[in-house]
Short mmCIF file of C-alpha atoms and ligand atoms in Angstrom, two decimals:
data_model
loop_
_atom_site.label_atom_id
_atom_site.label_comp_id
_atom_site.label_asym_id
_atom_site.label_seq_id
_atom_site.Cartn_x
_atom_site.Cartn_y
_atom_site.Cartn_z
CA UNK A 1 0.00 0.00 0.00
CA UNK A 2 1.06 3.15 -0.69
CA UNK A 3 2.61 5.42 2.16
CA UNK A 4 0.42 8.81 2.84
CA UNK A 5 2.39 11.74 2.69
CA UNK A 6 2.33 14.00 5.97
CA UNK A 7 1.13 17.31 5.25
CA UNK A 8 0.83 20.18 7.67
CA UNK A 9 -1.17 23.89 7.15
CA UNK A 10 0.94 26.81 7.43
CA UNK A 11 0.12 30.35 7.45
CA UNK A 12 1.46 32.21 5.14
CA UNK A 13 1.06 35.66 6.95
CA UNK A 14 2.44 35.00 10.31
CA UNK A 15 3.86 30.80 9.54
CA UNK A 16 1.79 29.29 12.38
CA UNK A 17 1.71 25.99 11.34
CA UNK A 18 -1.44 23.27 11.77
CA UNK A 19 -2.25 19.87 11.18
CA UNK A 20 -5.62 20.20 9.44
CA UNK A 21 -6.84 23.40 7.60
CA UNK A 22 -8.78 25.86 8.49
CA UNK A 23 -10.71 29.38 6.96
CA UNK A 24 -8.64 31.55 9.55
CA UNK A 25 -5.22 31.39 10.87
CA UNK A 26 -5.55 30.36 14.90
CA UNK A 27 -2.64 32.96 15.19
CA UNK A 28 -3.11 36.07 13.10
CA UNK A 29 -6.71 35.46 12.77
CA UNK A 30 -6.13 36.21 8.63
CA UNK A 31 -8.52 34.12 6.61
CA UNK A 32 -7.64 31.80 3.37
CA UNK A 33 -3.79 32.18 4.78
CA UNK A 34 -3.49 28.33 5.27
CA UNK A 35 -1.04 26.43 2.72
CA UNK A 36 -0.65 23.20 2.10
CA UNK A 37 2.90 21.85 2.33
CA UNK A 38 4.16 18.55 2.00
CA UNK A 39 6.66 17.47 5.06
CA UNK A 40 9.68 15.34 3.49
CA UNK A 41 10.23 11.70 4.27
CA UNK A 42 12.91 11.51 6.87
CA UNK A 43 13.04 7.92 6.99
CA UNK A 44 15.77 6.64 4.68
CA UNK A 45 17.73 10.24 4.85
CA UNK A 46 19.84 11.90 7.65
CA UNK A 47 17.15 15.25 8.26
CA UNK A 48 18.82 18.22 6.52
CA UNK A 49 19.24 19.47 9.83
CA UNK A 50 20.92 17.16 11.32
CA UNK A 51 23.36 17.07 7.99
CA UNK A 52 23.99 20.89 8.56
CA UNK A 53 24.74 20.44 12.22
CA UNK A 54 26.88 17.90 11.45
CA UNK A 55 28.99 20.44 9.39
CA UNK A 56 29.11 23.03 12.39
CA UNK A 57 32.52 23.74 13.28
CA UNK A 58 31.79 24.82 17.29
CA UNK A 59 30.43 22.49 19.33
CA UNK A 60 27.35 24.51 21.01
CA UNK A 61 27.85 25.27 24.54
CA UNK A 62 26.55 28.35 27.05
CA UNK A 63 29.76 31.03 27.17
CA UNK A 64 29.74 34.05 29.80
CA UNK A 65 28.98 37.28 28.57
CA UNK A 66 31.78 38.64 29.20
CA UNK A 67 33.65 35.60 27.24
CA UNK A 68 32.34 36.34 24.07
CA UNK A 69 34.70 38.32 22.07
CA UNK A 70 33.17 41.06 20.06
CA UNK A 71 33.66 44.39 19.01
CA UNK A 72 32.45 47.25 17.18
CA UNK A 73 35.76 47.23 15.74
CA UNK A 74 34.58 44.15 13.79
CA UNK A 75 31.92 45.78 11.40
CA UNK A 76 32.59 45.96 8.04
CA UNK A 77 32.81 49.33 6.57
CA UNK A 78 31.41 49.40 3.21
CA UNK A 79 32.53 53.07 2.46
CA UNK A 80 29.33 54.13 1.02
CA UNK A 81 28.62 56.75 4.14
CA UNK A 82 24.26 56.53 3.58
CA UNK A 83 24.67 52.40 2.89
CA UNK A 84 26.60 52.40 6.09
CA UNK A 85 24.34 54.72 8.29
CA UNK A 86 21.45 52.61 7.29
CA UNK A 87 23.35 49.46 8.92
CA UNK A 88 24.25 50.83 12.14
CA UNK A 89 27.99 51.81 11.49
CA UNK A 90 28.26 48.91 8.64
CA UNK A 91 27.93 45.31 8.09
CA UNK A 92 27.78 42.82 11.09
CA UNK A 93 30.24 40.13 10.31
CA UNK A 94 27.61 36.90 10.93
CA UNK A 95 24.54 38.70 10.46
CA UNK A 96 21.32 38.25 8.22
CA UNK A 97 20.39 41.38 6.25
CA UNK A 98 16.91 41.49 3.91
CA UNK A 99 17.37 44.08 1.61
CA UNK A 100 13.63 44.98 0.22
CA UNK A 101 11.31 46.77 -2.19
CA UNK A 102 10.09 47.30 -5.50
CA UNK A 103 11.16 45.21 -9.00
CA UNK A 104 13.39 47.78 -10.92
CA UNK A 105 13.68 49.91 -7.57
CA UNK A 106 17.84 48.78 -7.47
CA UNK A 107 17.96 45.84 -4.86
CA UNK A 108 20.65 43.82 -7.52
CA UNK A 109 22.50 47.09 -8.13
CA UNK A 110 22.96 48.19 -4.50
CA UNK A 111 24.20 44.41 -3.31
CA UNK A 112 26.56 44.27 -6.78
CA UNK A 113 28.03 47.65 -5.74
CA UNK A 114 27.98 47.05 -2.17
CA UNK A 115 29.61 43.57 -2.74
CA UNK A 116 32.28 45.35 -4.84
CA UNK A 117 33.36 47.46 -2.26
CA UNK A 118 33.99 44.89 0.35
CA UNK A 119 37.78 44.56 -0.95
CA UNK A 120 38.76 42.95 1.70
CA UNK A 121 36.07 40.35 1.56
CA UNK A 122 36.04 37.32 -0.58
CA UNK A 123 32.12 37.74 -1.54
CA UNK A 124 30.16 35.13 -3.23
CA UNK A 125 27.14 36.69 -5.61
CA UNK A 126 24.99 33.45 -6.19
CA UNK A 127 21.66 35.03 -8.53
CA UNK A 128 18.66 33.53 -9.34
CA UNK A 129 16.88 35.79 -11.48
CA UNK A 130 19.77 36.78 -13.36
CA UNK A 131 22.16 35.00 -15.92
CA UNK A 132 26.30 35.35 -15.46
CA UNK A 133 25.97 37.39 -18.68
CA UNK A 134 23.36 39.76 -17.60
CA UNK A 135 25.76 40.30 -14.19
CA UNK A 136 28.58 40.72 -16.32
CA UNK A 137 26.51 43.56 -18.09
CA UNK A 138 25.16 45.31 -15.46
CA UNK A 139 28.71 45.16 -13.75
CA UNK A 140 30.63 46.52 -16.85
CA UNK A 141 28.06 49.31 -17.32
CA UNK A 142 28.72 50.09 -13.63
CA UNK A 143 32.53 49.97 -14.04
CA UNK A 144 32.90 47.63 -11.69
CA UNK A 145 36.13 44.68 -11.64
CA UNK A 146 36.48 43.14 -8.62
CA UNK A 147 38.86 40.21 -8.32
CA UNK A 148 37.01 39.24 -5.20
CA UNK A 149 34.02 39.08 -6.10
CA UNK A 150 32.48 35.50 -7.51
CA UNK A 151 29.81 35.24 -9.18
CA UNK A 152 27.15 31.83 -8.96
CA UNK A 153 23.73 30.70 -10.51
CA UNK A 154 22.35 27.97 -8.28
CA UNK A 155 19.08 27.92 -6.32
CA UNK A 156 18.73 24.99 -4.54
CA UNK A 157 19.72 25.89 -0.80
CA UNK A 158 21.56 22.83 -0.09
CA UNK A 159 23.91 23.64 -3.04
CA UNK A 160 24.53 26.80 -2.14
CA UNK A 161 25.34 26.02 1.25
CA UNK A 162 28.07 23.56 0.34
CA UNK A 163 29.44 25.96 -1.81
CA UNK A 164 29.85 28.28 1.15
CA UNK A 165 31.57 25.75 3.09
CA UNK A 166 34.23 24.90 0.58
CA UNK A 167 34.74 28.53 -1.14
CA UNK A 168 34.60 30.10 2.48
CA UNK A 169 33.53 33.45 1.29
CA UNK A 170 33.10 36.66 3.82
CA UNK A 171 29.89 37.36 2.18
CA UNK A 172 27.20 35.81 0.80
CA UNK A 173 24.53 37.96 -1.27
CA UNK A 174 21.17 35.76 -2.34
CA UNK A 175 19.28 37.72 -5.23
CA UNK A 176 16.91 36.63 -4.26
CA UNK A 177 15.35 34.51 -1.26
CA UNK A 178 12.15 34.21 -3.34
CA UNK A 179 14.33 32.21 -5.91
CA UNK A 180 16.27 29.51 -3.88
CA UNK A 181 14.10 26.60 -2.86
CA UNK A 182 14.94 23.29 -0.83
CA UNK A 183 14.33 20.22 -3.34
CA UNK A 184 13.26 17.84 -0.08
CA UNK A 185 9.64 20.30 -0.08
CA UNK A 186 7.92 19.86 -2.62
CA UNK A 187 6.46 23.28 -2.97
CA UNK A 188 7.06 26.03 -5.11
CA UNK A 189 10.01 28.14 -4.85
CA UNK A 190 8.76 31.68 -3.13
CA UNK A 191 6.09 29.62 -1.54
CA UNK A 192 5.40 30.33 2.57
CA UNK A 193 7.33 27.04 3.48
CA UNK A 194 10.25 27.52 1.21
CA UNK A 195 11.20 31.01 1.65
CA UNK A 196 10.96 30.36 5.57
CA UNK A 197 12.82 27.07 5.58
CA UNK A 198 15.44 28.19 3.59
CA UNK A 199 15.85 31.11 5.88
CA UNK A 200 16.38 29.89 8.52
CA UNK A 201 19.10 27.53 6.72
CA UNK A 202 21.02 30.77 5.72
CA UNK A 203 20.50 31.97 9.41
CA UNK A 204 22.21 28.71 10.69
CA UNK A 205 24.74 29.19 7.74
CA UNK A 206 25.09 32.65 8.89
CA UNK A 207 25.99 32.08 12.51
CA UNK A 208 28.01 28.92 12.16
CA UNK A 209 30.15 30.05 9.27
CA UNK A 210 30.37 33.24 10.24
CA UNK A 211 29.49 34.59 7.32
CA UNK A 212 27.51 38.11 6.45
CA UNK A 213 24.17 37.29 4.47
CA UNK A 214 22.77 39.82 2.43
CA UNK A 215 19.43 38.00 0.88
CA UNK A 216 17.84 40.42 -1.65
CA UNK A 217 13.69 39.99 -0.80
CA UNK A 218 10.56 41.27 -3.39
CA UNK A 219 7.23 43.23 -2.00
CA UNK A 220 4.06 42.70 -2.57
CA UNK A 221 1.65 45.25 -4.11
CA UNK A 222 1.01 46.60 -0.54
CA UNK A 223 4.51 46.98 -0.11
CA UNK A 224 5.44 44.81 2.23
CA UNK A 225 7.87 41.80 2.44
CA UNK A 226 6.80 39.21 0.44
CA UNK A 227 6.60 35.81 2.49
CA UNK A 228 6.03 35.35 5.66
CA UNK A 229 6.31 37.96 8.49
CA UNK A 230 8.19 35.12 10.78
CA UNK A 231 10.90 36.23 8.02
CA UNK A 232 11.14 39.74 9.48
CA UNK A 233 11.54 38.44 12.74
CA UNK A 234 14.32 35.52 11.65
CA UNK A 235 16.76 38.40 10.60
CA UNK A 236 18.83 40.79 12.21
CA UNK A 237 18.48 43.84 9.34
CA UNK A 238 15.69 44.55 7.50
CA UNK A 239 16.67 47.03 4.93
CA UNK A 240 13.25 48.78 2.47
CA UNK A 241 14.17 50.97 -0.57
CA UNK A 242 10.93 53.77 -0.34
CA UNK A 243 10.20 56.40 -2.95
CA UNK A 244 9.28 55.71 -6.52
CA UNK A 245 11.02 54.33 -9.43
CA UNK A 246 9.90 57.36 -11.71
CA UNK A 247 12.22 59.54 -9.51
CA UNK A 248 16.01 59.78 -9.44
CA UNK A 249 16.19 59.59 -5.63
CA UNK A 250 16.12 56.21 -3.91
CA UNK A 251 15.69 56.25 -0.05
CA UNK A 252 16.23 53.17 2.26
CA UNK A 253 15.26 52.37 5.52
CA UNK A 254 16.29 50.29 8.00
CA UNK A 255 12.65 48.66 9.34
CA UNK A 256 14.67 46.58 11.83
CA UNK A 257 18.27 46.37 13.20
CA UNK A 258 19.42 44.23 15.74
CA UNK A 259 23.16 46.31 15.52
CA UNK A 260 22.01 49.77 15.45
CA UNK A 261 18.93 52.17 15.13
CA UNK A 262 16.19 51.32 13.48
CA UNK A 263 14.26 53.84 11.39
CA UNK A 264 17.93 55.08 9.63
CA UNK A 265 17.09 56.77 6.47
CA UNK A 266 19.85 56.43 3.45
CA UNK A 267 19.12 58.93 0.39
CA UNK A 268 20.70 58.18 -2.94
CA UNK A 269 20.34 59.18 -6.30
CA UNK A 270 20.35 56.66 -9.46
CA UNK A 271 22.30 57.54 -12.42
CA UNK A 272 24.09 55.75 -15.75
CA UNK A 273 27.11 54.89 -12.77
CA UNK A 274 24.19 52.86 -10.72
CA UNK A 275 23.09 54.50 -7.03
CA UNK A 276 25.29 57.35 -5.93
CA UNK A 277 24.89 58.48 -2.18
CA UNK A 278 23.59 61.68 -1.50
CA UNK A 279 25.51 63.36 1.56
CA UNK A 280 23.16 66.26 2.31
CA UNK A 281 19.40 65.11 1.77
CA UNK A 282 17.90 68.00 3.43
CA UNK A 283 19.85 70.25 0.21
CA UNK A 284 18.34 67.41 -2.22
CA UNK A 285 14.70 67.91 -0.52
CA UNK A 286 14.61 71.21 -0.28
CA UNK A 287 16.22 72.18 -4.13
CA UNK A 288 12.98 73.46 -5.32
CA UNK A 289 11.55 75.29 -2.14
CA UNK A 290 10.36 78.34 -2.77
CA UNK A 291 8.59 80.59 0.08
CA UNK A 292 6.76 83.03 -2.58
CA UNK A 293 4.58 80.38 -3.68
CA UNK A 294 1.47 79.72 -1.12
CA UNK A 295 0.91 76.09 0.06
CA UNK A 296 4.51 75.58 0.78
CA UNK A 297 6.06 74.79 4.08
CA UNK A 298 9.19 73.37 5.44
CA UNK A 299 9.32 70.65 8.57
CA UNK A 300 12.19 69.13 10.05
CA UNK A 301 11.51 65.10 10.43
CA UNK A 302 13.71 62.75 12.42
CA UNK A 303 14.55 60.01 10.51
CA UNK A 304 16.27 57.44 12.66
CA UNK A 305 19.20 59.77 14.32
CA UNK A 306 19.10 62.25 11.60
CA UNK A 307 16.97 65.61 11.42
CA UNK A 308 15.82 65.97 8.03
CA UNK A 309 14.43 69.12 6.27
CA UNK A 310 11.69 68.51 3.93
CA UNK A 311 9.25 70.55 1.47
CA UNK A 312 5.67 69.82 2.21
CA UNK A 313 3.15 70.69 -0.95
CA UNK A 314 -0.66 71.64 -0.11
CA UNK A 315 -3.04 72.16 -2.79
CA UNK A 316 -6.74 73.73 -1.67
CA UNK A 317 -9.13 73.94 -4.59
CA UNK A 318 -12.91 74.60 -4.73
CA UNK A 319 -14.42 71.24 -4.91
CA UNK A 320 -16.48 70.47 -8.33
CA UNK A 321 -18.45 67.31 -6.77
CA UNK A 322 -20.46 66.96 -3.71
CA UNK A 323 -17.85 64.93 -1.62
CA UNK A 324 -14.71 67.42 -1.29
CA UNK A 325 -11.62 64.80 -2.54
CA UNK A 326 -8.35 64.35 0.10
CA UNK A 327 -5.45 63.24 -1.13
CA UNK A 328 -1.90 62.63 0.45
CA UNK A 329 0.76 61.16 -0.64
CA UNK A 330 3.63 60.79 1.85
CA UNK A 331 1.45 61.44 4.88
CA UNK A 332 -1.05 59.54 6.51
CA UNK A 333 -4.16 60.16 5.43
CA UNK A 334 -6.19 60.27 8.60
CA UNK A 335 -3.75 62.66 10.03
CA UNK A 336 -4.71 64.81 7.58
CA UNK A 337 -8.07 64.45 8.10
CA UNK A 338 -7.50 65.06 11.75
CA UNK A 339 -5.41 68.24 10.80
CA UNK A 340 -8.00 69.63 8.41
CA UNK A 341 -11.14 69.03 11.16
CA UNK A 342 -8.88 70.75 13.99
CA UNK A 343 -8.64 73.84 11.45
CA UNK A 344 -12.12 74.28 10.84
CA UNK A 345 -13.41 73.46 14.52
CA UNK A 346 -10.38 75.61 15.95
CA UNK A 347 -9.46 77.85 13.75
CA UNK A 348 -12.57 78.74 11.52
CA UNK A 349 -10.71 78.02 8.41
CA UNK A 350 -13.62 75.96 6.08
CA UNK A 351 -12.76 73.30 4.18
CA UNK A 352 -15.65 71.72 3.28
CA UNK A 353 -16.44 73.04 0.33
CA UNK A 354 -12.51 72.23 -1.28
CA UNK A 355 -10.71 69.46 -2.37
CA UNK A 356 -7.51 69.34 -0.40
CA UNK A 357 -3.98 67.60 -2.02
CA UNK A 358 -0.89 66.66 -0.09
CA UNK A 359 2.41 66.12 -1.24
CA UNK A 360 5.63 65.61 0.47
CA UNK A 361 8.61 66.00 -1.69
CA UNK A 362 11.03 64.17 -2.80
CA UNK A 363 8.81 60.36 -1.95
CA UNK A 364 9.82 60.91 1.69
CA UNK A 365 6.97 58.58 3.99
CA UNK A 366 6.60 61.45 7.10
CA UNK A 367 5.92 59.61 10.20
CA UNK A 368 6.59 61.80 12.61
CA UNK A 369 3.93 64.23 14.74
CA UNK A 370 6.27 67.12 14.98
CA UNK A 371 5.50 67.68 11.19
CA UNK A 372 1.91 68.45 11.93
CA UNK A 373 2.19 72.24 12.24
CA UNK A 374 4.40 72.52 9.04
CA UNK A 375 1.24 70.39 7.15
CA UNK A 376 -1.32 72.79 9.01
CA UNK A 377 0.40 76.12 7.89
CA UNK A 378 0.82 75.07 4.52
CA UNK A 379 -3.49 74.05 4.29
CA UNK A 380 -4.02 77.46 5.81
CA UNK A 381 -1.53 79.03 3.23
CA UNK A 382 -3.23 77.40 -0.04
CA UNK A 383 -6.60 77.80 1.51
CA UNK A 384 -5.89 81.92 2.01
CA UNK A 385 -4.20 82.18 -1.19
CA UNK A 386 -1.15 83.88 1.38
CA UNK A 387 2.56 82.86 1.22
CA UNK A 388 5.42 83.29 4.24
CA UNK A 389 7.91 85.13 1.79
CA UNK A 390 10.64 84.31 3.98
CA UNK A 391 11.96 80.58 4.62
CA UNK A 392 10.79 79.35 8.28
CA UNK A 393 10.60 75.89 9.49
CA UNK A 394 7.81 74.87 11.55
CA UNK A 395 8.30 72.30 13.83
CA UNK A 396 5.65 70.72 16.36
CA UNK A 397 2.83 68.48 16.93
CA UNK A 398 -0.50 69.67 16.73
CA UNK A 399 -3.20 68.52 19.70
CA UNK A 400 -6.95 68.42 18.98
CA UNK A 401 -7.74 71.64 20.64
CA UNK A 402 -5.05 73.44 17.58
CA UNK A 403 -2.25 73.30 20.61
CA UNK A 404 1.32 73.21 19.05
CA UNK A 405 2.81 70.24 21.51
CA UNK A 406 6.31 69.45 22.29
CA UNK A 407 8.48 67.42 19.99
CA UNK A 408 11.76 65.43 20.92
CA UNK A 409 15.24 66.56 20.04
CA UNK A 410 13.95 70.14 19.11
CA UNK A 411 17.82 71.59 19.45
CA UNK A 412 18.94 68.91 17.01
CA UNK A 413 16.29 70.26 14.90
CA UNK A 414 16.98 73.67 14.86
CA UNK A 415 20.60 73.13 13.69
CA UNK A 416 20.05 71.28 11.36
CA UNK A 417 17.76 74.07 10.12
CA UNK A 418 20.34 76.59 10.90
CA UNK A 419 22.77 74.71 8.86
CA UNK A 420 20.44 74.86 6.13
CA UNK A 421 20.87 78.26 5.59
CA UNK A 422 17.45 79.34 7.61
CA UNK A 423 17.05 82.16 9.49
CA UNK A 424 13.85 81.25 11.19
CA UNK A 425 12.17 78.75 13.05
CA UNK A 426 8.64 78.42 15.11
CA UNK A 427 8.69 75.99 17.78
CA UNK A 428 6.33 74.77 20.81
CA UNK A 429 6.06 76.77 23.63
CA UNK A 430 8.36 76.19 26.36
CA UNK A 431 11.68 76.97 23.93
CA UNK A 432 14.16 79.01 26.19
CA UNK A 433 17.57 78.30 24.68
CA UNK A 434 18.90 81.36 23.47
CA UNK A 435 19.65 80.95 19.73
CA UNK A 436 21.68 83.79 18.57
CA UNK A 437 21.91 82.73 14.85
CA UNK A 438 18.21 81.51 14.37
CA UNK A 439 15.03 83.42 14.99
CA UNK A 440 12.98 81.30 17.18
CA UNK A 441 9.51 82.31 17.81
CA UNK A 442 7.96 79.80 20.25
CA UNK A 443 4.19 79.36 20.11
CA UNK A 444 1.13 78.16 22.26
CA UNK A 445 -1.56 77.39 19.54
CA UNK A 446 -1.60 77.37 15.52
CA UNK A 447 -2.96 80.99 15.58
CA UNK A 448 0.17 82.18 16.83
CA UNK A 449 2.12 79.86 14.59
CA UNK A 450 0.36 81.36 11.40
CA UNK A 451 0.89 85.19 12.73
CA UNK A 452 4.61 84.83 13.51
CA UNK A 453 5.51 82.90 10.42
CA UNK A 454 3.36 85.55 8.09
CA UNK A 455 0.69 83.18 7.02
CA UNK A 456 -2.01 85.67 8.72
P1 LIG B 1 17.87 46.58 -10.34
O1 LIG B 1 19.01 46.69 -9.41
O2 LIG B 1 17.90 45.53 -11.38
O3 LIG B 1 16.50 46.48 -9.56
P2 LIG B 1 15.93 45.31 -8.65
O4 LIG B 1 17.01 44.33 -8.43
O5 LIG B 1 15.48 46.04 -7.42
O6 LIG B 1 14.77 44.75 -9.39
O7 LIG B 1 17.72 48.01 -11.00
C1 LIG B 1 17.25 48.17 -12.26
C2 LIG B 1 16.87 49.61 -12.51
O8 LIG B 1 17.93 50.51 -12.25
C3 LIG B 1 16.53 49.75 -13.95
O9 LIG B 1 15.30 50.43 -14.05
C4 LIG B 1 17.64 50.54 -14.54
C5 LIG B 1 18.21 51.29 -13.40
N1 LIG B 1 19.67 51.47 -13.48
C6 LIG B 1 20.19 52.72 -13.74
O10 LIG B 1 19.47 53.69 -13.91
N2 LIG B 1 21.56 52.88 -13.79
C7 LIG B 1 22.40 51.85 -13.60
O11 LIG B 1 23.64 52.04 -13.66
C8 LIG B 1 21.86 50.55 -13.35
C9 LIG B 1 22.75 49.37 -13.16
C10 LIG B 1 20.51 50.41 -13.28
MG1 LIG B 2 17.12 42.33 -9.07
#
């Protein structure tokens, strides 16, 4: 008689795992999430983990703390200043980065160049989307000859990992985890149970070997990492290009770092030479600020550790329907509903009869309260028509009763804005520093904002 094959249920949103399927994951509660996956026969074969522990070179045993050696000495510099930030200070020699976000977006690009500049690290390329000819293209038209760099096309797991062992590279770069699949499951590459079993092999690999992963990942159409979200939490880096592809400017953010800060913000710019890092963002954000037009306004955003200036975009327009149309794009969308119902309640500004559009330049995501007043001013300033005339950053959250709150690291703010070139900045109430350089006019509600930056 025939031998059943085992099968177990796992989700493919969160990988809890059952024996017998079910509408909604037990975990996540996320219905129709449940995959089918076929567990391997273990019976004639060693298990593949047992083979991979087998090839572990330290026996595992509990160390002291204070045993361990490890330094910060021991990162790798890449020498691309916004690739390093984004890391922490550089790459983690053992660790597990996921490098994410759109097809075309330049995942393959940054890893090539980034593997290029590791001279002093024996780096293994193995591709799985791309042919040895295609990387030989891209790498010519990016002027790139590295001796230590090799180059592989394989994407069965096990393969690769053997490869590791005997070629013993410092880095390993997987374009892309969606690709490589373990032949003892029998689903589909890019599948739930394949891209999680496989990474947790390079994990083990990682660790064991010592050996820096860099696995390149895809999105889906809401723009998160593909696979499961157990992924996410397997790695020590999660690194997600943002912005759009139409654009020269390429940002990446660190989602999650076990080595350094997460929310890190990297700006480059993409050119015929492949991504070029761009030193001064808040310049590159701000090139096409200009206070004589009304609806602008400036806010300074902390991205990770670093204040960053940006232009915010408001156009109000009488509505030509019967349900006035909000639009944002950079901002979150209920914030600026919240913003624009504050105004009107508060502040007697009306926009209920207007269709109100939000743009943040440059395809920066803002995040961050402390950007509410510039967003506010620059409704009120399309709305009246009315423009500052002179540059001034506004900085500071707004509170439901049109309060401008306190923000965190306001002094790191203001020099960044000072070293911008600007001459004037309003701030939360409560400011005392004495800023001889800047103007600072601190303020107790968004009427006083609007007065002392000109708006009214
Ligand atoms: P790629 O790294 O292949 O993207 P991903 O791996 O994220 O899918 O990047 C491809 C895009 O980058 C493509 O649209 C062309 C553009 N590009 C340049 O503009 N200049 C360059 O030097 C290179 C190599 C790519
Ligand atoms: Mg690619």
């Amino acid at each position: 008689m025939a031998k059943k094959r085992r099968t177990r249920f796992i989700c493919s949103n969160c990988g809890w795992e059952t024996s017998q399927w079910l509408g909604n994951c037990g975990s996540c509660g996320q219905w129709n999430t449940l995959e089918e996956v076929v567990i391997p026969d273990e019976s004639g074969q060693k298990s593949h983990k047992s083979r991979l522990r087998s090839h572990g070179t330290d026996a595992v045993k509990p160390y002291s703390l204070d045993e361990i050696p490890v330094s910060e000495a021991d990162r790798l510099q890449i020498g691309m200043g916004e690739l390093d930030r984004v890391l922490g200070g550089g790459l983690m020699p053992g660790s597990f980065v996921l490098l994410g976000g759109d097809p075309g977006i330049g995942k393959s690009t940054l890893a090539l160049q980034c593997a290029s500049m590791l001279t002093g690290q024996k780096t293994l390329y193995v591709s799985g989307e791309e042919s040895l000819a295609q990387i030989r293209q891209r790498a010519h038209r990016l002027d790139i000859h590295a001796k230590h760099l090799r180059m592989y096309t394989e994407t069965e797991i096990m393969q690769i990992i053997e490869t590791v062992r005997s070629e013993k590279p410092g880095v390993l770069i997987i374009d892309s985890i969606q690709t490589v699949y373990h032949s003892a499951l029998q689903s589909m590459p890019g599948t739930t149970a394949q891209i999680r079993e496989c990474a947790a092999l390079l994990m083990q690999l990682a660790k064991q070997e010592k050996v820096t992963v860099i696995g390149i990942g895809h999105v889906t159409k809401d723009g998160d990492l593909a696979g499961p979200r157990i992924l996410e939490h397997m790695v020590d880096t999660v690194l997600q290009f943002e912005g759009d592809k139409q654009s020269h400017h390429r940002i990446l953010r660190t989602l999650k770092n076990r080595f350094g800060p997460a929310q890190e913000v990297g700006v480059f710019e993409m050119d015929n030479g492949g991504l070029r890092e761009v030193s001064n963002p808040s310049e590159l954000f701000l090139s096409e600020f200009d206070p004589s037009v009304s609806g602008n306004a400036v806010v300074c955003s902390m991205e990770g550790t670093r204040p960053l200036l940006i232009e915010i975009q408001a156009l109000v327009t009488p509505t030509s329907y019967g349900m006035p149309q909000r639009t944002a794009s950079g901002f979150d969308h209920r914030r600026l509903s919240l913003l624009l119902a504050v105004l009107e309640k508060r502040c007697g500004w009306q926009f209920s009869q207007h269709d109100v559009f939000l743009n943040v330049a440059g395809g920066m995501k803002l995040t961050e309260t402390a950007c509410d007043l510039g967003v506010a001013s620059a409704l009120v300033s399309s709305l009246s028509g009315k423009a500052a005339m002179e540059p001034v950053v506004m900085i500071g959250e707004v509170g439901l009763g049109a309060e401008v709150r306190r923000v965190t690291q306001l002094v790191r703010r203001l020099e960044e804005a000072q070293a911008m070139g600007f001459s004037h900045a309003v701030v939360p109430q409560g400011y005392t520093e004495d800023s001889n350089i800047l103007k600072v006019s601190a303020v107790r509600n968004i009427d006083d904002a609007l007065k002392k930056s000109g708006l009214i």
